[in-house]
mmCIF file of C-alpha atoms in Angstrom:
data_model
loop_
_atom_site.group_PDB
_atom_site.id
_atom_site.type_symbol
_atom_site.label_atom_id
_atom_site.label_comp_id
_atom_site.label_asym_id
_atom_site.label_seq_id
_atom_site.Cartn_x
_atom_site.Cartn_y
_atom_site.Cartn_z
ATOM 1 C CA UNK A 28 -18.358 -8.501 -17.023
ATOM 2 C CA UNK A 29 -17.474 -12.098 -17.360
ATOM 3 C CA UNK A 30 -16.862 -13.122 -21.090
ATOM 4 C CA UNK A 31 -14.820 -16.227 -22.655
ATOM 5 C CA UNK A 32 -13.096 -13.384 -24.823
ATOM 6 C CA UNK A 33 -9.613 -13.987 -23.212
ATOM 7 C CA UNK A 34 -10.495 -17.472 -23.785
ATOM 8 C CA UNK A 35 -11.242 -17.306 -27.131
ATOM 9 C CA UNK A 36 -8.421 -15.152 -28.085
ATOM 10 C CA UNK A 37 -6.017 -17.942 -26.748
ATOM 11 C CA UNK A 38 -8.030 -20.735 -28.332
ATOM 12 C CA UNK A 39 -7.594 -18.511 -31.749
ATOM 13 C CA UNK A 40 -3.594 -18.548 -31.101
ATOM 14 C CA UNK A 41 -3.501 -22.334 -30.910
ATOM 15 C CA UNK A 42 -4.057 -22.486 -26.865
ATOM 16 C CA UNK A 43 -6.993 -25.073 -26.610
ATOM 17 C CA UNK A 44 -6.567 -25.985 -22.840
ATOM 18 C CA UNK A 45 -6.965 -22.647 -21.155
ATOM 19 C CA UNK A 46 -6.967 -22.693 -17.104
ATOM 20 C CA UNK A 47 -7.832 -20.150 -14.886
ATOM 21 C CA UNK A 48 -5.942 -19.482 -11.198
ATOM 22 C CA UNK A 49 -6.673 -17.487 -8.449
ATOM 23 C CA UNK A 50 -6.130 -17.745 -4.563
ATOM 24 C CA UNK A 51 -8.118 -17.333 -1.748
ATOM 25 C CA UNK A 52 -6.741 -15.786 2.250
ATOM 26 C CA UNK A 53 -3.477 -14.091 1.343
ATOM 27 C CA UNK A 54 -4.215 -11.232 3.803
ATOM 28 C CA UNK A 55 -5.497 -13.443 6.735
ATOM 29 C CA UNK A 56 -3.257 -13.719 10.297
ATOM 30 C CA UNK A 57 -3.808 -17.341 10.222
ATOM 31 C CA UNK A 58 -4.327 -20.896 8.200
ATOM 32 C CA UNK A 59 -2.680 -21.582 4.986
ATOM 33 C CA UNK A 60 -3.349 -19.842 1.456
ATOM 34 C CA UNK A 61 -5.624 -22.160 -0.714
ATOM 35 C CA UNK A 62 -5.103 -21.786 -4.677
ATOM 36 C CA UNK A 63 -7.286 -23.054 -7.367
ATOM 37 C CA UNK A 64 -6.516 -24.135 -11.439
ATOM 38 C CA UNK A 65 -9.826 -24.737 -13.246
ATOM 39 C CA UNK A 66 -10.124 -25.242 -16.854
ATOM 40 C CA UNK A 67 -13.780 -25.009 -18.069
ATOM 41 C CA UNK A 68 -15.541 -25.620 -21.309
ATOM 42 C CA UNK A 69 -15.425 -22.775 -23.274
ATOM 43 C CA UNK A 70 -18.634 -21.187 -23.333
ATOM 44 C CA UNK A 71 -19.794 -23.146 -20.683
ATOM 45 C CA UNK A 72 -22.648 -20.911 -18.601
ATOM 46 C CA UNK A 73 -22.813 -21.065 -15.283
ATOM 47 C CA UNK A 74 -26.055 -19.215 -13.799
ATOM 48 C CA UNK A 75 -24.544 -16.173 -11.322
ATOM 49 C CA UNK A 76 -20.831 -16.997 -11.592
ATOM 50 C CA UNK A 77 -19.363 -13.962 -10.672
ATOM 51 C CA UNK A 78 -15.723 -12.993 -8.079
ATOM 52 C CA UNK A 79 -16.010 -14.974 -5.318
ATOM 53 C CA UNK A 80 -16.188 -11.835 -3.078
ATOM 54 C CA UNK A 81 -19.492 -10.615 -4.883
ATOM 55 C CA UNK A 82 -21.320 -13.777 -4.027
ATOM 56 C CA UNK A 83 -22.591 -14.883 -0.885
ATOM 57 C CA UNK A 84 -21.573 -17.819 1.035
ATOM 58 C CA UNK A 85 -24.767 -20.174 -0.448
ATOM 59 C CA UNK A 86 -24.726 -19.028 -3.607
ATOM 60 C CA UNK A 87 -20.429 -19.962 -3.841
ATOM 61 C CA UNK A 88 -21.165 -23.250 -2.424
ATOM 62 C CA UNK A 89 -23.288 -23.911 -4.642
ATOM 63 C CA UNK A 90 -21.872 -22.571 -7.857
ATOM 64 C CA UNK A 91 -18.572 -24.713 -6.026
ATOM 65 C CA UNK A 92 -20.328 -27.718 -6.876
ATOM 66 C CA UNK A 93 -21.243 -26.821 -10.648
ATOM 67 C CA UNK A 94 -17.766 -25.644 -11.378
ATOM 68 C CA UNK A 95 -16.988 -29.761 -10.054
ATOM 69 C CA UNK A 96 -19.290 -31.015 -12.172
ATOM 70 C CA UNK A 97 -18.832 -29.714 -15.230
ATOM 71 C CA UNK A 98 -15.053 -28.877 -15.272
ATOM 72 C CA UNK A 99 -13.110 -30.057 -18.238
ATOM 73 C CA UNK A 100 -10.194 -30.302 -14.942
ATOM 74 C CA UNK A 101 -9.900 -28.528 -11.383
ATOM 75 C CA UNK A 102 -7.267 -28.298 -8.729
ATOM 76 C CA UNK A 103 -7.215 -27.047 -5.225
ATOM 77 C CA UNK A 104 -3.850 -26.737 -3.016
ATOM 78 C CA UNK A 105 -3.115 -25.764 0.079
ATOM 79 C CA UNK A 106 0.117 -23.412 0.885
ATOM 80 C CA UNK A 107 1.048 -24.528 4.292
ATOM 81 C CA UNK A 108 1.889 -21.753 7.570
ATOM 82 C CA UNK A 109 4.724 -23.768 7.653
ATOM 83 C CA UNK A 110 5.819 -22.464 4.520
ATOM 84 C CA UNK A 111 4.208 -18.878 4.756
ATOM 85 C CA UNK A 112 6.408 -18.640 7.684
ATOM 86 C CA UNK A 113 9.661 -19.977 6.318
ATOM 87 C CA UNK A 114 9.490 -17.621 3.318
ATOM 88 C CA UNK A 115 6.588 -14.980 2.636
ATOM 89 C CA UNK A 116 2.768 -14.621 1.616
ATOM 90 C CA UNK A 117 3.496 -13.680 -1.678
ATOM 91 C CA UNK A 118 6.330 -16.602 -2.287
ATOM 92 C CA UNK A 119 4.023 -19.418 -1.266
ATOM 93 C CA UNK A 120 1.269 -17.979 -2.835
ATOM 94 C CA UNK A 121 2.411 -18.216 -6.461
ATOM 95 C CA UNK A 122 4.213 -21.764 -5.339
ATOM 96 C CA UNK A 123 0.923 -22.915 -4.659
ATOM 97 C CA UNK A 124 -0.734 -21.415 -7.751
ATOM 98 C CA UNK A 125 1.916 -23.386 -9.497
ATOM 99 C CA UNK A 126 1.029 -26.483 -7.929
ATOM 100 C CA UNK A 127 -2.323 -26.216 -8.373
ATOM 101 C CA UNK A 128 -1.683 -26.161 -12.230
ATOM 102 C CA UNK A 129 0.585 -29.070 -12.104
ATOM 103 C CA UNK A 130 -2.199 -31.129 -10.462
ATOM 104 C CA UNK A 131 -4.427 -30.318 -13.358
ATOM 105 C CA UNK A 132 -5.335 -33.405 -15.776
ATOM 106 C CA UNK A 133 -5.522 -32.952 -18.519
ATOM 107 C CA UNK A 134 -2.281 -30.465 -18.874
ATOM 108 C CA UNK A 135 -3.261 -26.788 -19.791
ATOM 109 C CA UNK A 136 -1.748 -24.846 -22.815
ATOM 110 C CA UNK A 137 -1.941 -21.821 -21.419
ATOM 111 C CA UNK A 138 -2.929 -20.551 -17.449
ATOM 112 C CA UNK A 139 -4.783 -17.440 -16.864
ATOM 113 C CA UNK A 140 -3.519 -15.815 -13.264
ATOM 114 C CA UNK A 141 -5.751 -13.446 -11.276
ATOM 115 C CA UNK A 142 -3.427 -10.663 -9.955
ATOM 116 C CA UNK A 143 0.038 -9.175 -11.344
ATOM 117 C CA UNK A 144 2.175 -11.425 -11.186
ATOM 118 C CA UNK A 145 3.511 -14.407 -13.031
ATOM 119 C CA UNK A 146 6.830 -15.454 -11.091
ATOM 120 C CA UNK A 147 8.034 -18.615 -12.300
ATOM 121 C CA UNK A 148 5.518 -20.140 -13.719
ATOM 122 C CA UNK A 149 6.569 -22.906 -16.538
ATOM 123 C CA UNK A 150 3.505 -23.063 -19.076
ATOM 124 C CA UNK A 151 2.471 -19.887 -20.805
ATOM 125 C CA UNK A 152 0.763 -17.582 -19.253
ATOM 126 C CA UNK A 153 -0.851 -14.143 -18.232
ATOM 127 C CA UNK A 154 -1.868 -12.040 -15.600
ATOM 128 C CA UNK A 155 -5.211 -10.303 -15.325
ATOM 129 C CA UNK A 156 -5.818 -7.598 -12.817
ATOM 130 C CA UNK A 157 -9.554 -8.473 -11.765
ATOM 131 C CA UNK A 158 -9.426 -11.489 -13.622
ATOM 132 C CA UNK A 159 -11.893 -13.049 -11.326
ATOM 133 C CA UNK A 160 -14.648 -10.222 -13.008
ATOM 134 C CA UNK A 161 -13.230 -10.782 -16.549
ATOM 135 C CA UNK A 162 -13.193 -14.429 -17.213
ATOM 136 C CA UNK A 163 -15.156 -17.277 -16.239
ATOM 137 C CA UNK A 164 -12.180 -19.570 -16.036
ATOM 138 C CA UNK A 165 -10.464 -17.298 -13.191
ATOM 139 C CA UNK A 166 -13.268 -16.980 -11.688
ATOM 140 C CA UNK A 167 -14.510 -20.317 -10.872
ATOM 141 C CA UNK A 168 -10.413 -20.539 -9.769
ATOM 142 C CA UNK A 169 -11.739 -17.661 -7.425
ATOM 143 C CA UNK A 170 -14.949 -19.694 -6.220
ATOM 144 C CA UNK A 171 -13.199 -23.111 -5.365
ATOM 145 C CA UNK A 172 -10.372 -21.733 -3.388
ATOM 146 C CA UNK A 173 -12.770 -19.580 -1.391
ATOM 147 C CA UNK A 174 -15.235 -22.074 -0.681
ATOM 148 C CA UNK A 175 -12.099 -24.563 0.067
ATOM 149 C CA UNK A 176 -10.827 -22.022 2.792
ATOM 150 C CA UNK A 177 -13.630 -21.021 3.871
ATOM 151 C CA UNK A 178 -14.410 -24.566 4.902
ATOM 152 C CA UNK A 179 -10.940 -25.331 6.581
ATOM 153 C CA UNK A 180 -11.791 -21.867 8.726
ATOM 154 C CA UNK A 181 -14.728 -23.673 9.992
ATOM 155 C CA UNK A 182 -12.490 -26.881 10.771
ATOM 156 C CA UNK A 183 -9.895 -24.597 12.657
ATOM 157 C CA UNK A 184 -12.761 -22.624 14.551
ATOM 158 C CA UNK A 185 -13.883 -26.061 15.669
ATOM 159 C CA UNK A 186 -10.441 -27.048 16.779
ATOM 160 C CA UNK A 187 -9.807 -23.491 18.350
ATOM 161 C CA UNK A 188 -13.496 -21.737 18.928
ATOM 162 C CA UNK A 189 -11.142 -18.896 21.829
ATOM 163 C CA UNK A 190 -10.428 -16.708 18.217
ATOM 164 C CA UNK A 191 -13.766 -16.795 16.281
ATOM 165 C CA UNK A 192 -12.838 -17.627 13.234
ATOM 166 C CA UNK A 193 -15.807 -19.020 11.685
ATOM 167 C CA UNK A 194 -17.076 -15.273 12.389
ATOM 168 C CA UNK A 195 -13.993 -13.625 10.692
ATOM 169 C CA UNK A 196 -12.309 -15.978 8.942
ATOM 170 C CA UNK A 197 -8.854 -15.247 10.065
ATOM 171 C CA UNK A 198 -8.670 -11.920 9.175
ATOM 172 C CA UNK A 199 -7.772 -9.039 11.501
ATOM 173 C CA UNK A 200 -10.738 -7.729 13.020
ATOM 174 C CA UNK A 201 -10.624 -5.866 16.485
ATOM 175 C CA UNK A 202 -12.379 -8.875 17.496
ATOM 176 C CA UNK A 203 -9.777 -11.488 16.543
ATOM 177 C CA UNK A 204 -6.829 -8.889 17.688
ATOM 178 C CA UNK A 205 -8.515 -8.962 20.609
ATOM 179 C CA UNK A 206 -9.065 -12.494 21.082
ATOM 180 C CA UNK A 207 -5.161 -13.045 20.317
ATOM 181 C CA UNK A 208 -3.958 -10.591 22.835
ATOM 182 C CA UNK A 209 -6.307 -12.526 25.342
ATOM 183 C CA UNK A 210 -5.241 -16.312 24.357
ATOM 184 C CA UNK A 211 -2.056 -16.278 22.102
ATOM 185 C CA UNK A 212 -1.229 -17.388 19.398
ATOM 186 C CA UNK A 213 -0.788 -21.052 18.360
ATOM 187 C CA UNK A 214 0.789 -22.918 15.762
ATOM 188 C CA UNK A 215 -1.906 -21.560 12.743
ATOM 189 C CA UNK A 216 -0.571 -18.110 13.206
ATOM 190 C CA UNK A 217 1.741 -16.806 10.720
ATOM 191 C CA UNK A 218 4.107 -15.302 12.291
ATOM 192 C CA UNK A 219 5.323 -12.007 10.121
ATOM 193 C CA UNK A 220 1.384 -11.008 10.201
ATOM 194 C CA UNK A 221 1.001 -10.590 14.178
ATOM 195 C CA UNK A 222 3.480 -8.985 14.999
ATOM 196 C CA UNK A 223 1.372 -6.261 16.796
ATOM 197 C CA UNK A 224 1.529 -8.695 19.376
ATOM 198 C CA UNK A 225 5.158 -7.800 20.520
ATOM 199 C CA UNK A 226 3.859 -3.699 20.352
#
């Protein structure tokens, strides 16, 4: 359940500029990673915010627009295939995360980070397993990356409509396995995730 508690505990501790991060298409074969920093009013309610994943694809755009709107500050960055390639998922993941925080104005206090992990980061932070169903703030991180990739799938699909992706959205289905035995891949694969290819 989604509650400012983690919020509020910070706020209580002298952290008054709390952001929330989270990622969206890690586990995809192709396009880059996007990653989200959103710092929200405390207590601010938004009607059906929930993890991006629970929410359907008209109710994210449109909560996408609220979180805009009413955001104290937001970020969205893009971790390139170039990079995914050159080092690994999880590397340019967190890079990204980090950039996405460093974009933020005003500066957070403290940054809330869906998953395990806090590599690196420079501000004080946490990680939250499920953070995107605990707070709000990591959650609407959850919604704008989402909606952000989502929408750059649709751009690639238009640019390359021989894989599907607007169907899968880059992720392995038989269909898109399929589709890249049939056509090959081009320069939006990442290359460490297809390598069932050379099988």
């Amino acid at each position: 359940m989604l509650t400012y508690e983690l919020e509020m505990a910070l706020a209580n501790d002298g952290y008054e500029l709390v952001c929330g991060v989270d990622e969206a298409g890690r586990g995809p074969l192709c396009g880059p990673v996007a990653a989200a920093a959103v710092i929200l009013p405390r207590g601010l309610v938004l009607e059906g915010l929930n993890d991006s994943k629970k929410l359907s694809e008209k109710k994210r755009e449109a909560l996408y627009d609220e979180i805009c709107q009413n955001a104290i500050a937001y970020a969205v960055v893009l971790g390139s295939v170039e990079e995914i390639n050159e080092t690994d998922i999880l590397t340019t993941t967190l890079h990204t995360m980090r950039r996405a925080i460093e974009a933020l104005d005003p500066k957070p206090d403290f940054a809330l980070i869906d998953g395990n992990i806090t590599r690196d980061f420079t501000l004080p932070c946490r990680a939250v397993v499920h953070g995107d169903a605990i707070s709000p703030s990591i959650a609407a991180a959850s919604i704008l990356a989402k909606v952000t990739r989502d929408r750059l799938c649709m751009e690639l699909d238009a640019k390359y409509p021989q894989y599907g992706i607007a169907k899968h959205k880059g992720y392995g289905t038989k269909a898109h396995m399929d589709a890249l035995r049939e056509h090959g891949p081009c320069e939006i694969y990442r290359t460490k995730f297809i390598r069932f290819l050379d099988k």
